[in-house]
């Protein structure tokens, strides 16, 4: 099978499985958007999926994604930044992504706000929450979440759209309580700050079904579409 045929088959299967997971969760499939995680895969792969109708792509590495954006600038795509972001890289990222999923500290939020202001844009973001505790570093811990939200809401060039999480392990059913927790936290923020957050970014190749049943609106799937990353 050619690369193109393989990608097409994987992609169509994923779309089918997403739909199926929505039906099982009694959710409208239109509420769940697929973010195809293309890190470490080629611009050619992205272009091919774009031809099949995929618009949203997720990337983790600043240099890599900026090069891809340049190569693919003729396509109208929605880019998602989903990786750990150093504060000094904020200037390269602000204004270049439809959504930044990985804001996890005040310093980074302020820098993104400053850079977005310079460029005269409103940058949409998610706050990444670390629900797995000591096993990983990325994401704000639950205890610090409300105060981070409070600070982010003061920043005029940022628009908070929801929460994101990356479970500490691929534990199948065991990640479900974490996804449920992220939804509860989103609801708690909505109530406390009297606002509406449309997005929960959760679920990857191994656990997107569980995430959908717990309310995911953005699922970030890489391996299942593109195969292993080398
Ligand atoms: C790489 C990555 C994904 C995709 O993971 P797969 O298991 O390949 O589907 C999703 N989210 C984040 C934050 C990632 O870094």
PDB file of C-alpha atoms and ligand atoms in Angstrom:
ATOM      1  CA  UNK A   1       0.000   0.000   0.000  1.00  0.00           C
ATOM      2  CA  UNK A   2       1.350   3.463  -0.813  1.00  0.00           C
ATOM      3  CA  UNK A   3       1.796   6.077   1.895  1.00  0.00           C
ATOM      4  CA  UNK A   4      -1.163   7.985   0.488  1.00  0.00           C
ATOM      5  CA  UNK A   5      -3.423   4.945   0.504  1.00  0.00           C
ATOM      6  CA  UNK A   6      -2.386   4.082   4.046  1.00  0.00           C
ATOM      7  CA  UNK A   7      -3.029   7.602   5.287  1.00  0.00           C
ATOM      8  CA  UNK A   8      -6.411   7.705   3.621  1.00  0.00           C
ATOM      9  CA  UNK A   9      -7.418   4.393   5.149  1.00  0.00           C
ATOM     10  CA  UNK A  10      -6.236   5.381   8.635  1.00  0.00           C
ATOM     11  CA  UNK A  11      -7.870   8.780   8.402  1.00  0.00           C
ATOM     12  CA  UNK A  12     -11.217   7.435   7.281  1.00  0.00           C
ATOM     13  CA  UNK A  13     -11.145   4.799  10.009  1.00  0.00           C
ATOM     14  CA  UNK A  14     -10.412   7.401  12.654  1.00  0.00           C
ATOM     15  CA  UNK A  15     -13.312   9.563  11.466  1.00  0.00           C
ATOM     16  CA  UNK A  16     -15.568   6.514  11.605  1.00  0.00           C
ATOM     17  CA  UNK A  17     -14.392   5.590  15.115  1.00  0.00           C
ATOM     18  CA  UNK A  18     -14.873   9.149  16.318  1.00  0.00           C
ATOM     19  CA  UNK A  19     -18.411   9.122  15.032  1.00  0.00           C
ATOM     20  CA  UNK A  20     -19.043   5.750  16.636  1.00  0.00           C
ATOM     21  CA  UNK A  21     -17.644   6.960  19.977  1.00  0.00           C
ATOM     22  CA  UNK A  22     -19.976   9.979  19.809  1.00  0.00           C
ATOM     23  CA  UNK A  23     -22.980   7.781  19.107  1.00  0.00           C
ATOM     24  CA  UNK A  24     -22.085   5.555  22.042  1.00  0.00           C
ATOM     25  CA  UNK A  25     -21.690   8.572  24.285  1.00  0.00           C
ATOM     26  CA  UNK A  26     -24.985   9.991  22.966  1.00  0.00           C
ATOM     27  CA  UNK A  27     -23.213  13.051  21.701  1.00  0.00           C
ATOM     28  CA  UNK A  28     -23.538  14.946  18.460  1.00  0.00           C
ATOM     29  CA  UNK A  29     -20.452  14.123  16.310  1.00  0.00           C
ATOM     30  CA  UNK A  30     -20.317  17.772  15.285  1.00  0.00           C
ATOM     31  CA  UNK A  31     -19.329  18.705  18.831  1.00  0.00           C
ATOM     32  CA  UNK A  32     -16.045  16.804  18.565  1.00  0.00           C
ATOM     33  CA  UNK A  33     -13.279  18.080  16.366  1.00  0.00           C
ATOM     34  CA  UNK A  34     -10.317  16.004  15.275  1.00  0.00           C
ATOM     35  CA  UNK A  35      -6.929  17.662  15.639  1.00  0.00           C
ATOM     36  CA  UNK A  36      -4.522  15.569  13.557  1.00  0.00           C
ATOM     37  CA  UNK A  37      -1.197  15.555  15.407  1.00  0.00           C
ATOM     38  CA  UNK A  38       1.387  15.759  12.658  1.00  0.00           C
ATOM     39  CA  UNK A  39       4.578  16.330  14.671  1.00  0.00           C
ATOM     40  CA  UNK A  40       7.549  14.475  13.181  1.00  0.00           C
ATOM     41  CA  UNK A  41       5.572  13.760  10.036  1.00  0.00           C
ATOM     42  CA  UNK A  42       6.058  15.524   6.742  1.00  0.00           C
ATOM     43  CA  UNK A  43       4.386  18.534   5.204  1.00  0.00           C
ATOM     44  CA  UNK A  44       3.497  16.216   2.372  1.00  0.00           C
ATOM     45  CA  UNK A  45       1.427  14.066   4.741  1.00  0.00           C
ATOM     46  CA  UNK A  46      -0.325  17.185   6.000  1.00  0.00           C
ATOM     47  CA  UNK A  47      -1.029  18.345   2.481  1.00  0.00           C
ATOM     48  CA  UNK A  48      -2.461  14.977   1.612  1.00  0.00           C
ATOM     49  CA  UNK A  49      -4.806  14.949   4.613  1.00  0.00           C
ATOM     50  CA  UNK A  50      -5.825  18.516   3.830  1.00  0.00           C
ATOM     51  CA  UNK A  51      -6.937  17.308   0.412  1.00  0.00           C
ATOM     52  CA  UNK A  52      -9.135  14.773   2.175  1.00  0.00           C
ATOM     53  CA  UNK A  53     -10.758  17.620   4.077  1.00  0.00           C
ATOM     54  CA  UNK A  54      -8.775  17.723   7.329  1.00  0.00           C
ATOM     55  CA  UNK A  55      -8.289  21.322   8.498  1.00  0.00           C
ATOM     56  CA  UNK A  56      -6.952  21.118  12.053  1.00  0.00           C
ATOM     57  CA  UNK A  57      -3.372  20.055  12.724  1.00  0.00           C
ATOM     58  CA  UNK A  58      -1.528  19.859  16.035  1.00  0.00           C
ATOM     59  CA  UNK A  59       2.215  20.352  16.451  1.00  0.00           C
ATOM     60  CA  UNK A  60       4.609  20.360  19.404  1.00  0.00           C
ATOM     61  CA  UNK A  61       7.884  21.823  18.229  1.00  0.00           C
ATOM     62  CA  UNK A  62       8.225  25.502  17.386  1.00  0.00           C
ATOM     63  CA  UNK A  63      10.916  25.296  14.725  1.00  0.00           C
ATOM     64  CA  UNK A  64       9.383  22.308  13.021  1.00  0.00           C
ATOM     65  CA  UNK A  65       5.914  23.795  12.823  1.00  0.00           C
ATOM     66  CA  UNK A  66       7.066  27.225  11.639  1.00  0.00           C
ATOM     67  CA  UNK A  67       8.849  25.540   8.741  1.00  0.00           C
ATOM     68  CA  UNK A  68       5.721  23.562   7.886  1.00  0.00           C
ATOM     69  CA  UNK A  69       3.521  26.648   8.068  1.00  0.00           C
ATOM     70  CA  UNK A  70       5.835  28.374   5.625  1.00  0.00           C
ATOM     71  CA  UNK A  71       5.791  25.427   3.238  1.00  0.00           C
ATOM     72  CA  UNK A  72       2.023  25.070   3.430  1.00  0.00           C
ATOM     73  CA  UNK A  73       1.089  28.741   3.539  1.00  0.00           C
ATOM     74  CA  UNK A  74      -1.149  28.404   0.492  1.00  0.00           C
ATOM     75  CA  UNK A  75      -3.467  26.027   2.299  1.00  0.00           C
ATOM     76  CA  UNK A  76      -5.979  27.396   4.736  1.00  0.00           C
ATOM     77  CA  UNK A  77      -5.379  25.275   7.822  1.00  0.00           C
ATOM     78  CA  UNK A  78      -6.059  25.670  11.532  1.00  0.00           C
ATOM     79  CA  UNK A  79      -2.824  25.137  13.429  1.00  0.00           C
ATOM     80  CA  UNK A  80      -2.856  24.058  17.060  1.00  0.00           C
ATOM     81  CA  UNK A  81       0.172  24.391  19.300  1.00  0.00           C
ATOM     82  CA  UNK A  82      -0.018  21.484  21.764  1.00  0.00           C
ATOM     83  CA  UNK A  83       3.533  21.098  23.088  1.00  0.00           C
ATOM     84  CA  UNK A  84       5.457  22.473  26.031  1.00  0.00           C
ATOM     85  CA  UNK A  85       6.242  26.110  25.331  1.00  0.00           C
ATOM     86  CA  UNK A  86       9.237  28.023  26.646  1.00  0.00           C
ATOM     87  CA  UNK A  87       8.473  31.634  27.490  1.00  0.00           C
ATOM     88  CA  UNK A  88      11.198  32.905  25.177  1.00  0.00           C
ATOM     89  CA  UNK A  89       9.526  31.138  22.243  1.00  0.00           C
ATOM     90  CA  UNK A  90       6.182  32.880  22.809  1.00  0.00           C
ATOM     91  CA  UNK A  91       7.092  35.508  20.239  1.00  0.00           C
ATOM     92  CA  UNK A  92       7.252  32.909  17.479  1.00  0.00           C
ATOM     93  CA  UNK A  93       3.974  31.326  18.426  1.00  0.00           C
ATOM     94  CA  UNK A  94       1.625  34.218  19.258  1.00  0.00           C
ATOM     95  CA  UNK A  95      -0.667  34.994  16.358  1.00  0.00           C
ATOM     96  CA  UNK A  96       0.431  31.968  14.322  1.00  0.00           C
ATOM     97  CA  UNK A  97      -1.937  29.406  15.795  1.00  0.00           C
ATOM     98  CA  UNK A  98      -5.722  29.181  15.906  1.00  0.00           C
ATOM     99  CA  UNK A  99      -5.357  27.766  19.391  1.00  0.00           C
ATOM    100  CA  UNK A 100      -2.509  27.294  21.867  1.00  0.00           C
ATOM    101  CA  UNK A 101      -3.416  24.341  24.109  1.00  0.00           C
ATOM    102  CA  UNK A 102      -0.507  24.416  26.522  1.00  0.00           C
ATOM    103  CA  UNK A 103      -0.593  27.599  28.588  1.00  0.00           C
ATOM    104  CA  UNK A 104       0.303  26.528  32.115  1.00  0.00           C
ATOM    105  CA  UNK A 105       1.817  29.509  33.930  1.00  0.00           C
ATOM    106  CA  UNK A 106       1.321  33.231  34.413  1.00  0.00           C
ATOM    107  CA  UNK A 107       4.690  34.193  32.976  1.00  0.00           C
ATOM    108  CA  UNK A 108       3.971  32.431  29.694  1.00  0.00           C
ATOM    109  CA  UNK A 109       0.456  33.871  29.513  1.00  0.00           C
ATOM    110  CA  UNK A 110       1.776  37.413  30.026  1.00  0.00           C
ATOM    111  CA  UNK A 111       4.416  36.972  27.361  1.00  0.00           C
ATOM    112  CA  UNK A 112       1.890  35.596  24.867  1.00  0.00           C
ATOM    113  CA  UNK A 113      -0.381  38.529  25.663  1.00  0.00           C
ATOM    114  CA  UNK A 114       2.454  40.989  25.081  1.00  0.00           C
ATOM    115  CA  UNK A 115       3.418  39.394  21.772  1.00  0.00           C
ATOM    116  CA  UNK A 116      -0.196  39.181  20.613  1.00  0.00           C
ATOM    117  CA  UNK A 117      -0.595  42.872  21.381  1.00  0.00           C
ATOM    118  CA  UNK A 118       2.481  43.714  19.318  1.00  0.00           C
ATOM    119  CA  UNK A 119       0.943  41.857  16.407  1.00  0.00           C
ATOM    120  CA  UNK A 120      -2.503  43.330  16.974  1.00  0.00           C
ATOM    121  CA  UNK A 121      -4.223  39.972  17.353  1.00  0.00           C
ATOM    122  CA  UNK A 122      -6.362  38.193  19.906  1.00  0.00           C
ATOM    123  CA  UNK A 123      -4.807  34.816  20.679  1.00  0.00           C
ATOM    124  CA  UNK A 124      -7.134  31.997  21.709  1.00  0.00           C
ATOM    125  CA  UNK A 125      -5.699  29.662  24.332  1.00  0.00           C
ATOM    126  CA  UNK A 126      -6.428  26.704  26.560  1.00  0.00           C
ATOM    127  CA  UNK A 127      -4.959  26.147  29.998  1.00  0.00           C
ATOM    128  CA  UNK A 128      -3.144  22.837  30.350  1.00  0.00           C
ATOM    129  CA  UNK A 129      -3.873  21.104  33.633  1.00  0.00           C
ATOM    130  CA  UNK A 130      -1.598  18.480  35.175  1.00  0.00           C
ATOM    131  CA  UNK A 131      -3.926  15.925  36.697  1.00  0.00           C
ATOM    132  CA  UNK A 132      -1.331  13.192  36.949  1.00  0.00           C
ATOM    133  CA  UNK A 133       0.713  15.029  39.571  1.00  0.00           C
ATOM    134  CA  UNK A 134       4.419  14.261  40.056  1.00  0.00           C
ATOM    135  CA  UNK A 135       4.699  11.955  37.068  1.00  0.00           C
ATOM    136  CA  UNK A 136       5.064  14.836  34.664  1.00  0.00           C
ATOM    137  CA  UNK A 137       5.804  18.524  34.733  1.00  0.00           C
ATOM    138  CA  UNK A 138       3.715  20.173  32.038  1.00  0.00           C
ATOM    139  CA  UNK A 139       0.466  21.744  33.114  1.00  0.00           C
ATOM    140  CA  UNK A 140      -0.695  23.751  36.089  1.00  0.00           C
ATOM    141  CA  UNK A 141      -1.643  21.684  39.100  1.00  0.00           C
ATOM    142  CA  UNK A 142      -5.234  21.781  40.225  1.00  0.00           C
ATOM    143  CA  UNK A 143      -4.443  23.921  43.262  1.00  0.00           C
ATOM    144  CA  UNK A 144      -3.050  26.689  41.072  1.00  0.00           C
ATOM    145  CA  UNK A 145      -5.687  26.554  38.376  1.00  0.00           C
ATOM    146  CA  UNK A 146      -8.147  29.168  39.597  1.00  0.00           C
ATOM    147  CA  UNK A 147      -5.486  31.770  40.252  1.00  0.00           C
ATOM    148  CA  UNK A 148      -4.008  31.166  36.786  1.00  0.00           C
ATOM    149  CA  UNK A 149      -7.459  31.596  35.254  1.00  0.00           C
ATOM    150  CA  UNK A 150      -7.878  34.826  37.180  1.00  0.00           C
ATOM    151  CA  UNK A 151      -4.606  36.189  35.798  1.00  0.00           C
ATOM    152  CA  UNK A 152      -5.334  35.036  32.248  1.00  0.00           C
ATOM    153  CA  UNK A 153      -8.708  36.767  32.320  1.00  0.00           C
ATOM    154  CA  UNK A 154      -6.945  40.076  32.969  1.00  0.00           C
ATOM    155  CA  UNK A 155      -4.931  39.759  29.777  1.00  0.00           C
ATOM    156  CA  UNK A 156      -6.793  41.563  27.039  1.00  0.00           C
ATOM    157  CA  UNK A 157      -5.093  39.956  24.043  1.00  0.00           C
ATOM    158  CA  UNK A 158      -5.749  36.401  25.201  1.00  0.00           C
ATOM    159  CA  UNK A 159      -9.074  34.651  24.960  1.00  0.00           C
ATOM    160  CA  UNK A 160      -9.502  31.645  27.219  1.00  0.00           C
ATOM    161  CA  UNK A 161     -11.442  28.890  25.445  1.00  0.00           C
ATOM    162  CA  UNK A 162     -11.115  25.936  27.798  1.00  0.00           C
ATOM    163  CA  UNK A 163      -8.828  23.327  29.329  1.00  0.00           C
ATOM    164  CA  UNK A 164      -6.432  20.688  28.059  1.00  0.00           C
ATOM    165  CA  UNK A 165      -4.844  17.686  29.711  1.00  0.00           C
ATOM    166  CA  UNK A 166      -2.295  15.056  28.833  1.00  0.00           C
ATOM    167  CA  UNK A 167      -2.659  11.965  31.023  1.00  0.00           C
ATOM    168  CA  UNK A 168       0.545  10.670  32.619  1.00  0.00           C
ATOM    169  CA  UNK A 169       0.255   7.245  31.050  1.00  0.00           C
ATOM    170  CA  UNK A 170      -1.677   5.293  28.495  1.00  0.00           C
ATOM    171  CA  UNK A 171      -3.759   3.471  31.017  1.00  0.00           C
ATOM    172  CA  UNK A 172      -6.924   2.937  28.991  1.00  0.00           C
ATOM    173  CA  UNK A 173      -9.958   2.894  31.278  1.00  0.00           C
ATOM    174  CA  UNK A 174      -7.873   4.266  34.133  1.00  0.00           C
ATOM    175  CA  UNK A 175      -7.599   7.664  32.492  1.00  0.00           C
ATOM    176  CA  UNK A 176     -11.345   8.130  32.506  1.00  0.00           C
ATOM    177  CA  UNK A 177     -11.523   9.685  35.978  1.00  0.00           C
ATOM    178  CA  UNK A 178      -8.908  12.210  34.862  1.00  0.00           C
ATOM    179  CA  UNK A 179     -11.018  13.219  31.878  1.00  0.00           C
ATOM    180  CA  UNK A 180     -14.083  13.461  34.111  1.00  0.00           C
ATOM    181  CA  UNK A 181     -12.064  15.636  36.488  1.00  0.00           C
ATOM    182  CA  UNK A 182     -11.064  18.017  33.693  1.00  0.00           C
ATOM    183  CA  UNK A 183     -14.723  18.440  32.785  1.00  0.00           C
ATOM    184  CA  UNK A 184     -15.620  19.164  36.423  1.00  0.00           C
ATOM    185  CA  UNK A 185     -12.855  21.747  36.627  1.00  0.00           C
ATOM    186  CA  UNK A 186     -14.096  23.425  33.460  1.00  0.00           C
ATOM    187  CA  UNK A 187     -17.590  23.598  34.921  1.00  0.00           C
ATOM    188  CA  UNK A 188     -16.263  24.957  38.210  1.00  0.00           C
ATOM    189  CA  UNK A 189     -14.397  27.725  36.371  1.00  0.00           C
ATOM    190  CA  UNK A 190     -17.455  28.592  34.316  1.00  0.00           C
ATOM    191  CA  UNK A 191     -19.471  28.960  37.473  1.00  0.00           C
ATOM    192  CA  UNK A 192     -16.925  30.828  39.538  1.00  0.00           C
ATOM    193  CA  UNK A 193     -15.963  33.309  36.812  1.00  0.00           C
ATOM    194  CA  UNK A 194     -19.377  33.473  35.128  1.00  0.00           C
ATOM    195  CA  UNK A 195     -18.106  32.623  31.684  1.00  0.00           C
ATOM    196  CA  UNK A 196     -18.514  29.924  29.130  1.00  0.00           C
ATOM    197  CA  UNK A 197     -15.629  27.720  28.023  1.00  0.00           C
ATOM    198  CA  UNK A 198     -16.380  25.818  24.830  1.00  0.00           C
ATOM    199  CA  UNK A 199     -13.406  23.459  24.774  1.00  0.00           C
ATOM    200  CA  UNK A 200     -12.041  20.400  26.500  1.00  0.00           C
ATOM    201  CA  UNK A 201      -8.931  19.184  24.681  1.00  0.00           C
ATOM    202  CA  UNK A 202      -8.377  15.601  25.784  1.00  0.00           C
ATOM    203  CA  UNK A 203      -7.945  12.168  24.273  1.00  0.00           C
ATOM    204  CA  UNK A 204      -5.245  10.767  22.000  1.00  0.00           C
ATOM    205  CA  UNK A 205      -4.725   7.581  19.998  1.00  0.00           C
ATOM    206  CA  UNK A 206      -5.039   5.294  23.015  1.00  0.00           C
ATOM    207  CA  UNK A 207      -7.865   6.941  24.878  1.00  0.00           C
ATOM    208  CA  UNK A 208      -9.994   9.129  22.642  1.00  0.00           C
ATOM    209  CA  UNK A 209     -13.105   7.020  23.205  1.00  0.00           C
ATOM    210  CA  UNK A 210     -12.923   7.517  26.970  1.00  0.00           C
ATOM    211  CA  UNK A 211     -12.269  11.231  26.429  1.00  0.00           C
ATOM    212  CA  UNK A 212     -15.285  11.595  24.162  1.00  0.00           C
ATOM    213  CA  UNK A 213     -17.516   9.882  26.655  1.00  0.00           C
ATOM    214  CA  UNK A 214     -16.325  12.394  29.264  1.00  0.00           C
ATOM    215  CA  UNK A 215     -16.998  15.441  27.104  1.00  0.00           C
ATOM    216  CA  UNK A 216     -13.936  16.097  24.917  1.00  0.00           C
ATOM    217  CA  UNK A 217     -14.512  18.662  22.163  1.00  0.00           C
ATOM    218  CA  UNK A 218     -11.007  18.464  20.699  1.00  0.00           C
ATOM    219  CA  UNK A 219      -9.256  15.110  20.374  1.00  0.00           C
ATOM    220  CA  UNK A 220      -5.580  15.120  19.459  1.00  0.00           C
ATOM    221  CA  UNK A 221      -4.729  12.039  17.451  1.00  0.00           C
ATOM    222  CA  UNK A 222      -1.327  11.339  15.917  1.00  0.00           C
ATOM    223  CA  UNK A 223      -0.159   7.732  15.760  1.00  0.00           C
ATOM    224  CA  UNK A 224      -3.521   6.302  14.777  1.00  0.00           C
ATOM    225  CA  UNK A 225      -3.481   8.454  11.625  1.00  0.00           C
ATOM    226  CA  UNK A 226       0.177   8.847  10.708  1.00  0.00           C
ATOM    227  CA  UNK A 227       1.710   5.732  12.203  1.00  0.00           C
ATOM    228  CA  UNK A 228       4.658   5.682  14.593  1.00  0.00           C
ATOM    229  CA  UNK A 229       6.932   8.724  14.889  1.00  0.00           C
ATOM    230  CA  UNK A 230      10.559   8.047  14.222  1.00  0.00           C
TER     231      UNK A 230
HETATM  232  C1  LIG B   1       2.033  13.685  20.504  1.00  0.00           C
HETATM  233  C2  LIG B   1       0.854  14.220  21.200  1.00  0.00           C
HETATM  234  C3  LIG B   1      -0.439  13.779  20.899  1.00  0.00           C
HETATM  235  C4  LIG B   1      -0.737  12.644  19.936  1.00  0.00           C
HETATM  236  O1  LIG B   1      -0.442  11.427  20.522  1.00  0.00           O
HETATM  237  P1  LIG B   1      -0.751  10.028  19.798  1.00  0.00           P
HETATM  238  O2  LIG B   1      -0.645   9.046  20.884  1.00  0.00           O
HETATM  239  O3  LIG B   1       0.260   9.858  18.725  1.00  0.00           O
HETATM  240  O4  LIG B   1      -2.129  10.102  19.251  1.00  0.00           O
HETATM  241  C5  LIG B   1      -1.500  14.398  21.541  1.00  0.00           C
HETATM  242  N1  LIG B   1      -1.308  15.388  22.434  1.00  0.00           N
HETATM  243  C6  LIG B   1      -0.088  15.845  22.751  1.00  0.00           C
HETATM  244  C7  LIG B   1       0.054  16.940  23.741  1.00  0.00           C
HETATM  245  C8  LIG B   1       1.032  15.268  22.164  1.00  0.00           C
HETATM  246  O5  LIG B   1       2.246  15.707  22.522  1.00  0.00           O
END
